[in-house]
PDB file of C-alpha atoms in Angstrom:
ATOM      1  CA  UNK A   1       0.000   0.000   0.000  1.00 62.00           C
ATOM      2  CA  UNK A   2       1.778   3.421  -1.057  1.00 70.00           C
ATOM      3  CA  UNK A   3       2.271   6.210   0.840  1.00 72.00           C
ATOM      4  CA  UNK A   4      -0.397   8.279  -0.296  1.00 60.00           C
ATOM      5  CA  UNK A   5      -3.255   5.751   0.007  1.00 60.00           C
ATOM      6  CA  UNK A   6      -2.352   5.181   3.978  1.00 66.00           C
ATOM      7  CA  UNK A   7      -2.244   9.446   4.304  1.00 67.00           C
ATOM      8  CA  UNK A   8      -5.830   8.962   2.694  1.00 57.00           C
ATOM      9  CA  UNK A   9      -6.899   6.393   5.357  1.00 63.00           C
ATOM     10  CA  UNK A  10      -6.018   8.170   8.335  1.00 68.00           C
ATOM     11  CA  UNK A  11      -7.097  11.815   6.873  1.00 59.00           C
ATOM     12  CA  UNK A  12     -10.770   9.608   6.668  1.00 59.00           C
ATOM     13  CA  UNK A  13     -10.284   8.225   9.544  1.00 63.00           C
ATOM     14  CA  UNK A  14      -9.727  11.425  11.726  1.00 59.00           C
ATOM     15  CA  UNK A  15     -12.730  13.202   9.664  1.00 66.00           C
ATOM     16  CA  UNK A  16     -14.824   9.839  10.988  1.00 60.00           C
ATOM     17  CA  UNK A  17     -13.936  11.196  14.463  1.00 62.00           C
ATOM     18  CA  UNK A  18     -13.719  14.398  14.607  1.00 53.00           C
ATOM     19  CA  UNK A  19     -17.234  15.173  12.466  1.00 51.00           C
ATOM     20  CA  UNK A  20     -19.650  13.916  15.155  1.00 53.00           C
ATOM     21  CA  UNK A  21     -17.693  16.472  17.612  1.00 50.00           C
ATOM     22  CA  UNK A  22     -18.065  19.230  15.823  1.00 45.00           C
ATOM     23  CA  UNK A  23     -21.477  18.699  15.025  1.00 49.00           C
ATOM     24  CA  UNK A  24     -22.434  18.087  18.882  1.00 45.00           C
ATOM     25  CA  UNK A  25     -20.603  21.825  19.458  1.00 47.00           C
ATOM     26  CA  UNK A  26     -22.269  23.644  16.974  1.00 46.00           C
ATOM     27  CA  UNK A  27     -25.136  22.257  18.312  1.00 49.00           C
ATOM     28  CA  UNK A  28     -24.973  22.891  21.336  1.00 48.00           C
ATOM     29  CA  UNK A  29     -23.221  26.640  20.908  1.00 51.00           C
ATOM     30  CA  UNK A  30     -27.175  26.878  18.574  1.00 54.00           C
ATOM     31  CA  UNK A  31     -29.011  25.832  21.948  1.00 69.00           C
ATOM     32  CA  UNK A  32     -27.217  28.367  24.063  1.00 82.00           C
ATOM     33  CA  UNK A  33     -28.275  30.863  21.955  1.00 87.00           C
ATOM     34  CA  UNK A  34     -31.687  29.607  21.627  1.00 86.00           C
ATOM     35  CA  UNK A  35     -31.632  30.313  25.406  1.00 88.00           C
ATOM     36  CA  UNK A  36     -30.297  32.906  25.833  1.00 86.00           C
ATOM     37  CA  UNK A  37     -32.909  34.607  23.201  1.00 87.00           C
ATOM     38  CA  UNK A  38     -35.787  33.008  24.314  1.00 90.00           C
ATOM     39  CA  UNK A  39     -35.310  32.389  28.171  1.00 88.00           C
ATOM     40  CA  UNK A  40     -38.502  30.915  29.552  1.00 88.00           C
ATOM     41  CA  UNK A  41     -39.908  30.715  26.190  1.00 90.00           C
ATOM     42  CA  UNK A  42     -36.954  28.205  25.458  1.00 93.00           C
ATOM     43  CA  UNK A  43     -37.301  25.933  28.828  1.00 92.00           C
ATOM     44  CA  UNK A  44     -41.073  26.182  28.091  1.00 90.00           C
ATOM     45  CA  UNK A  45     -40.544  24.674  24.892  1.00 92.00           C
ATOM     46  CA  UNK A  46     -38.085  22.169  26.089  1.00 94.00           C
ATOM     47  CA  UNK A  47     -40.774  20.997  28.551  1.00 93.00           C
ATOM     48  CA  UNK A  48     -43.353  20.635  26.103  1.00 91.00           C
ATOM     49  CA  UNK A  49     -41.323  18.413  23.907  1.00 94.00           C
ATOM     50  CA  UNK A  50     -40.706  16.228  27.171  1.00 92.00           C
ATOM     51  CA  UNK A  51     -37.247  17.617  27.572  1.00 92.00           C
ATOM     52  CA  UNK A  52     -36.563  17.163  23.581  1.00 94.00           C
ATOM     53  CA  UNK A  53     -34.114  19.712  22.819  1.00 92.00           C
ATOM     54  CA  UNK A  54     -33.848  19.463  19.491  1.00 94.00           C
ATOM     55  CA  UNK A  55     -37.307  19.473  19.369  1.00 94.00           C
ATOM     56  CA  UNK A  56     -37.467  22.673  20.700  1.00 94.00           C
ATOM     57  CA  UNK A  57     -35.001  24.443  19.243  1.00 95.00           C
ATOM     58  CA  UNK A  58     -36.648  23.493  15.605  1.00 95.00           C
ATOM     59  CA  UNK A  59     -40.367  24.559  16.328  1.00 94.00           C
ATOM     60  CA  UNK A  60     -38.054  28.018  18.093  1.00 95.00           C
ATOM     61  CA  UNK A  61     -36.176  28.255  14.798  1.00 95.00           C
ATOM     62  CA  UNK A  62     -39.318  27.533  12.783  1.00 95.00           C
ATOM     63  CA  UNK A  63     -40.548  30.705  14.705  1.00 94.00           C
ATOM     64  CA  UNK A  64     -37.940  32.865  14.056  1.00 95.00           C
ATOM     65  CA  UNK A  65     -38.592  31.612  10.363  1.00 94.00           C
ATOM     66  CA  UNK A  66     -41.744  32.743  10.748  1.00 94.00           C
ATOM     67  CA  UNK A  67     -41.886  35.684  11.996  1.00 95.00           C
ATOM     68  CA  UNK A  68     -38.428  37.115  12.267  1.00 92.00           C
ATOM     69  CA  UNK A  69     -38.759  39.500   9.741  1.00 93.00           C
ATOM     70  CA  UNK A  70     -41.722  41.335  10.747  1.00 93.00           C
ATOM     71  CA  UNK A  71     -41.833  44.953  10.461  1.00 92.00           C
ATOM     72  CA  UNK A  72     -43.851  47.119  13.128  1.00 92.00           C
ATOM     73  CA  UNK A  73     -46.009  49.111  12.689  1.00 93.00           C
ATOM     74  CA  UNK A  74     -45.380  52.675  14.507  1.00 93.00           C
ATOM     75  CA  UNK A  75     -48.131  53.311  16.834  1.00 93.00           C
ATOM     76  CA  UNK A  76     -49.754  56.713  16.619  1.00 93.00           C
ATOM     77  CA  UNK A  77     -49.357  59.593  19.656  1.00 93.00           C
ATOM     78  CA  UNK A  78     -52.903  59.544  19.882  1.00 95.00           C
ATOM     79  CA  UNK A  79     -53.419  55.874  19.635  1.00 96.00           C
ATOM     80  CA  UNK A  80     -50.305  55.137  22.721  1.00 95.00           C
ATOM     81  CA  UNK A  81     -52.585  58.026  24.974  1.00 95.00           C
ATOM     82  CA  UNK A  82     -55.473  56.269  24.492  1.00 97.00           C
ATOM     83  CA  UNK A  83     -54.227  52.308  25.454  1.00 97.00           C
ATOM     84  CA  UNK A  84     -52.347  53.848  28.475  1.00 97.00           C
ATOM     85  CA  UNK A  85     -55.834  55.599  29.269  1.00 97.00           C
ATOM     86  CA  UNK A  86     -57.256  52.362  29.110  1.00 97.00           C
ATOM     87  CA  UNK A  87     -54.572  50.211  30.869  1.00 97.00           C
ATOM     88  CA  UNK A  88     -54.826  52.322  33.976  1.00 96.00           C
ATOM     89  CA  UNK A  89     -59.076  51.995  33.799  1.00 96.00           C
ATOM     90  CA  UNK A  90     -58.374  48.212  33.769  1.00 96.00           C
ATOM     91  CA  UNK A  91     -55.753  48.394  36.749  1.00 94.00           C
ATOM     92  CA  UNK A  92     -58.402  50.394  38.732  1.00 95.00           C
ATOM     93  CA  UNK A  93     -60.675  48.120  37.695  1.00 93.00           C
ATOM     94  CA  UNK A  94     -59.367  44.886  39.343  1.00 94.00           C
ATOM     95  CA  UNK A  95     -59.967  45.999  42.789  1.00 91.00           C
ATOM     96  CA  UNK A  96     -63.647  45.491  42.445  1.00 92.00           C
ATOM     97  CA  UNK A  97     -63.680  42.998  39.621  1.00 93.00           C
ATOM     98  CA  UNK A  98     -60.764  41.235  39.257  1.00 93.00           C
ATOM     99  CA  UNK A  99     -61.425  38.644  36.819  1.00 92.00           C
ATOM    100  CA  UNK A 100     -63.185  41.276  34.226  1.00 94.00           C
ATOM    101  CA  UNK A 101     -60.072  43.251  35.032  1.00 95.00           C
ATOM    102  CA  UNK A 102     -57.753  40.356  33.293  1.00 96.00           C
ATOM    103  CA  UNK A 103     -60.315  39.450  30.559  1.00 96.00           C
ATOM    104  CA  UNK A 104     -60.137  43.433  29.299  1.00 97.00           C
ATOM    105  CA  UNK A 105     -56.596  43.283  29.509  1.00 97.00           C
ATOM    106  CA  UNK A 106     -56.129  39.718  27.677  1.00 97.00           C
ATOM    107  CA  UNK A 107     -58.473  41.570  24.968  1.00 97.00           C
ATOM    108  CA  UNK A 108     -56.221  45.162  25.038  1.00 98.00           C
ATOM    109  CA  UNK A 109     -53.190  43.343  24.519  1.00 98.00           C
ATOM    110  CA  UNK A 110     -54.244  41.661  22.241  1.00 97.00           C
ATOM    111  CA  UNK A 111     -55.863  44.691  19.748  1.00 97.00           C
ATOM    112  CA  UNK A 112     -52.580  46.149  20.452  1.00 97.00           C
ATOM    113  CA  UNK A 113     -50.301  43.992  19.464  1.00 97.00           C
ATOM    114  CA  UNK A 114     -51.561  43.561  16.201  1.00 96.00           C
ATOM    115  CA  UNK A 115     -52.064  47.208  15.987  1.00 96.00           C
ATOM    116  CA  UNK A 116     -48.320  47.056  16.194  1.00 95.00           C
ATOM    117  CA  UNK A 117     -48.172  44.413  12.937  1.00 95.00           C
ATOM    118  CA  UNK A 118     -48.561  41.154  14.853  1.00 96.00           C
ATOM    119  CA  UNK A 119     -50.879  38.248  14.315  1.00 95.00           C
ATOM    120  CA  UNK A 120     -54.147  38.999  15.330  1.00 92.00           C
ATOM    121  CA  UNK A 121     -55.751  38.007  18.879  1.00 85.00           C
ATOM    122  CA  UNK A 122     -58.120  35.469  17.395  1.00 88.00           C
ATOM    123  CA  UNK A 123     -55.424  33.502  16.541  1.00 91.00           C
ATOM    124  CA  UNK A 124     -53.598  33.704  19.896  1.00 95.00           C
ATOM    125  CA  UNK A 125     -51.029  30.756  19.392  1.00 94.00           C
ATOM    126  CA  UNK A 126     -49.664  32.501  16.757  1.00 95.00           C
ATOM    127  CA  UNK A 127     -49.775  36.074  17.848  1.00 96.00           C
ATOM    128  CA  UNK A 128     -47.831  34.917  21.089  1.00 95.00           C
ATOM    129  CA  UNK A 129     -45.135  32.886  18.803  1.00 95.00           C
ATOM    130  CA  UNK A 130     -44.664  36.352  16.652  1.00 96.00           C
ATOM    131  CA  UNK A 131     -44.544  38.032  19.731  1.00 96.00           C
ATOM    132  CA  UNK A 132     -41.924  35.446  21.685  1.00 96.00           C
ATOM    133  CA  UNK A 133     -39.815  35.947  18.890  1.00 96.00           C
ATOM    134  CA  UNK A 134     -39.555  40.162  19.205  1.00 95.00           C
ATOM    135  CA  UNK A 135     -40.127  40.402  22.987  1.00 95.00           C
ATOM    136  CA  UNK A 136     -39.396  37.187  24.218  1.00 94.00           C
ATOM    137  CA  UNK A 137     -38.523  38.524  27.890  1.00 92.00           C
ATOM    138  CA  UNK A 138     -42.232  39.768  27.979  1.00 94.00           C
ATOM    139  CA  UNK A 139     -44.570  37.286  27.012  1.00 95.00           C
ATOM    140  CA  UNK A 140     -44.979  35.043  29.438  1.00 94.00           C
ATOM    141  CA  UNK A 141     -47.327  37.229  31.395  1.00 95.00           C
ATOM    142  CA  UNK A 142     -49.887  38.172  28.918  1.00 96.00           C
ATOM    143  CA  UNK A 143     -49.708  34.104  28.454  1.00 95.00           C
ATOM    144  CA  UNK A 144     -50.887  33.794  32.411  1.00 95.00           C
ATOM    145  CA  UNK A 145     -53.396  36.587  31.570  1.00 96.00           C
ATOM    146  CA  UNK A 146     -54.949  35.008  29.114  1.00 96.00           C
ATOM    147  CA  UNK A 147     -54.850  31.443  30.756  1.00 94.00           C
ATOM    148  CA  UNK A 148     -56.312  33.018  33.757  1.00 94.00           C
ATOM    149  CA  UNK A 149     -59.317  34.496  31.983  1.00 93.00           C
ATOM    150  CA  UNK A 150     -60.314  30.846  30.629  1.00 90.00           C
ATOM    151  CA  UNK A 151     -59.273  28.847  33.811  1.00 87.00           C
ATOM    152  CA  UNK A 152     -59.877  29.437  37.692  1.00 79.00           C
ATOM    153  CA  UNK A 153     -56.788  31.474  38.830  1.00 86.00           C
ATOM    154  CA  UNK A 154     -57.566  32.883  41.970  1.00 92.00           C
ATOM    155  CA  UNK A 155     -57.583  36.676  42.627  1.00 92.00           C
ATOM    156  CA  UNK A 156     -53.923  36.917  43.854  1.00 94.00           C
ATOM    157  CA  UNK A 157     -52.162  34.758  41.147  1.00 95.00           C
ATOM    158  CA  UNK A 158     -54.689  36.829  38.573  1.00 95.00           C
ATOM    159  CA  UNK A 159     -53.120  39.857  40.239  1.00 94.00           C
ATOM    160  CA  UNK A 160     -49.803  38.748  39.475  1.00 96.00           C
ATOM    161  CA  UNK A 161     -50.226  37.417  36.010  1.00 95.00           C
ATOM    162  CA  UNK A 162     -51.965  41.854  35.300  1.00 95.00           C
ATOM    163  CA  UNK A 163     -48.898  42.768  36.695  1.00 95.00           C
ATOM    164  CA  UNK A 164     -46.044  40.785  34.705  1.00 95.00           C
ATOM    165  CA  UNK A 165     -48.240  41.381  31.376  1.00 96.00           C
ATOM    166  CA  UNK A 166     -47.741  45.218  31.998  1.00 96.00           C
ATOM    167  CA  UNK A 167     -44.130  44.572  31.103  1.00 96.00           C
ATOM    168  CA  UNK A 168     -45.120  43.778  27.399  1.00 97.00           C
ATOM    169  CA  UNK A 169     -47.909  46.412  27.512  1.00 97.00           C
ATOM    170  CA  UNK A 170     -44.719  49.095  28.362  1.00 96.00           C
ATOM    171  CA  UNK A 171     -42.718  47.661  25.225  1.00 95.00           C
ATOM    172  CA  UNK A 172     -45.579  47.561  23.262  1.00 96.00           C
ATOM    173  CA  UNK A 173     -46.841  51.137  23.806  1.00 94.00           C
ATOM    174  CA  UNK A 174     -43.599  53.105  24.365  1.00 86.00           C
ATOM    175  CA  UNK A 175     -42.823  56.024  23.011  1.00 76.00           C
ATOM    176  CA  UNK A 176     -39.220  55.508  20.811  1.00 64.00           C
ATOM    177  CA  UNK A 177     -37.531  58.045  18.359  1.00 58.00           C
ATOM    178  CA  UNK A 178     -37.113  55.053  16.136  1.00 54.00           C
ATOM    179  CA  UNK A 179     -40.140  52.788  16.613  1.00 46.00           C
ATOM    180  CA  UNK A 180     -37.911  50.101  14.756  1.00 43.00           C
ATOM    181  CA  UNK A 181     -35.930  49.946  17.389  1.00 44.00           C
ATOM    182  CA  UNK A 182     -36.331  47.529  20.076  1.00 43.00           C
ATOM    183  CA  UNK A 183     -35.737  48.193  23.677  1.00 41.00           C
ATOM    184  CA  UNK A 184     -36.299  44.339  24.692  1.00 44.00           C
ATOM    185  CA  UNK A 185     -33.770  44.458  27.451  1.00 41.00           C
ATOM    186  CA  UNK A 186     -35.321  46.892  29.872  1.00 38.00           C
ATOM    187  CA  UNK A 187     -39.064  45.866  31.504  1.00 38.00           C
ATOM    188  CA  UNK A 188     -40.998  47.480  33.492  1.00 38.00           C
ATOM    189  CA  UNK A 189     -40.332  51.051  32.414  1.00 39.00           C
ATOM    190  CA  UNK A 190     -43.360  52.910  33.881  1.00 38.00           C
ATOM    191  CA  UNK A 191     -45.011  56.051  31.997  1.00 39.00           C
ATOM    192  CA  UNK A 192     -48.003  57.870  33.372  1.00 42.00           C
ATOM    193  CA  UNK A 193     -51.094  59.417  30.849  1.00 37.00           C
ATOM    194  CA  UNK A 194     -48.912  62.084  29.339  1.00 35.00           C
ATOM    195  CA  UNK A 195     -47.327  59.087  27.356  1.00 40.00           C
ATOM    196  CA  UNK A 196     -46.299  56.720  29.920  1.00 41.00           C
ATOM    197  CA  UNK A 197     -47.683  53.356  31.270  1.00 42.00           C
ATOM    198  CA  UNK A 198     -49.061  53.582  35.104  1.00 42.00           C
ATOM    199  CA  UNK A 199     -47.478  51.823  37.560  1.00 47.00           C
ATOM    200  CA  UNK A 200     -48.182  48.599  39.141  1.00 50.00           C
ATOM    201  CA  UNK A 201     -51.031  46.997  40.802  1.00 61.00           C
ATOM    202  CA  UNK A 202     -51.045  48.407  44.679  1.00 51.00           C
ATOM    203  CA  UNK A 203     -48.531  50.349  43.822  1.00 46.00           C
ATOM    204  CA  UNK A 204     -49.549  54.770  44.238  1.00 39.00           C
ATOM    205  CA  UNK A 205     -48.367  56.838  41.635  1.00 42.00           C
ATOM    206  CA  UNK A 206     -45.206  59.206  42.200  1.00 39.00           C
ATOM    207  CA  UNK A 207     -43.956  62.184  40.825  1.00 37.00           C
ATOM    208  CA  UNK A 208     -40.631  62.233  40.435  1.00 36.00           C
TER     209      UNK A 208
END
């Protein structure tokens, strides 16, 4: 056997080896940032794919296939004053009636999201995958608000879930020089009714 033909061998040989390891780290370098941009959204998806990871990193990339691209829509001045109007009617609203409270809000967030260029509310899986994939940080409570609504969350978890979905509400509604540009990475920015979202549940109202 020359020379050449055992070089051959052992260059196949070491490509036999080595391919599978390269494959499992660019794998797993994919999943780490399938984390890291989804968070919960990932280890939700993980769980419903009975710890599957592969699983759920396809139906996240199908998602970002989806609806990665989407452009949205600016939201007027006029329109932003009147869902942060609204928003604080609904948080004064849950004192006396919490679970109408919610079932406004589940129905607010979703008018204004796809006033904003995402899937519209009737078809709520999808509108929550467009929005996982923009505002992934923020979705999971206007998922508990809407889950509440149609199941029998008591008062105090509903209270929570109102709260949490206010943090998409603020990203949805805020005021930005470039409305292209995404401000993902900060929740919970309050505003009051000159432009800005009210503050939480139980919490009064400052000036500052």
């Amino acid at each position: 056997m020359s020379t050449v033909v055992i070089i051959v061998w052992i260059v196949v040989a070491v490509m036999a080896v080595a391919t599978p390891f390269f494959i499992g780290r660019g794998r797993a370098r994919g999943g780490h940032r399938m984390k890291t941009r989804f968070g919960l959204e990932y280890d939700r998806a993980v769980a419903r794919h009975d710890g599957n990871t592969e699983a759920a990193e396809r139906e996240l990339g199908k998602r970002v296939q989806r609806h990665g691209s989407l452009k949205e829509h600016p939201l007027p001045p006029e329109a932003r004053e009147r869902y942060v109007v609204l928003w604080a009617r609904i948080q004064e609203r849950f004192v006396d009636s919490p679970q109408e409270a919610a079932a406004e809000a589940d129905a607010l967030l979703a008018r204004l999201a796809e006033d904003r260029g995402f899937p519209g509310g009737e078809r709520f899986e999808e509108q929550l995958d467009a929005l996982s994939v923009h505002y992934a940080g923020q979705v999971h409570g206007y998922r508990r608000v809407h889950m509440a609504v149609r199941g029998k969350a008591g008062t105090e978890e509903t209270r929570d879930a109102l709260v949490q979905a206010r943090d998409l509400f603020d990203e949805l509604v805020a005021p930005r020089p470039d409305d292209s540009e995404r401000r993902r990475h900060s929740p919970g920015r309050s505003y009051d009714n000159r432009g800005h979202a009210p503050r939480a549940l139980g919490q009064p109202d400052t000036k500052g």
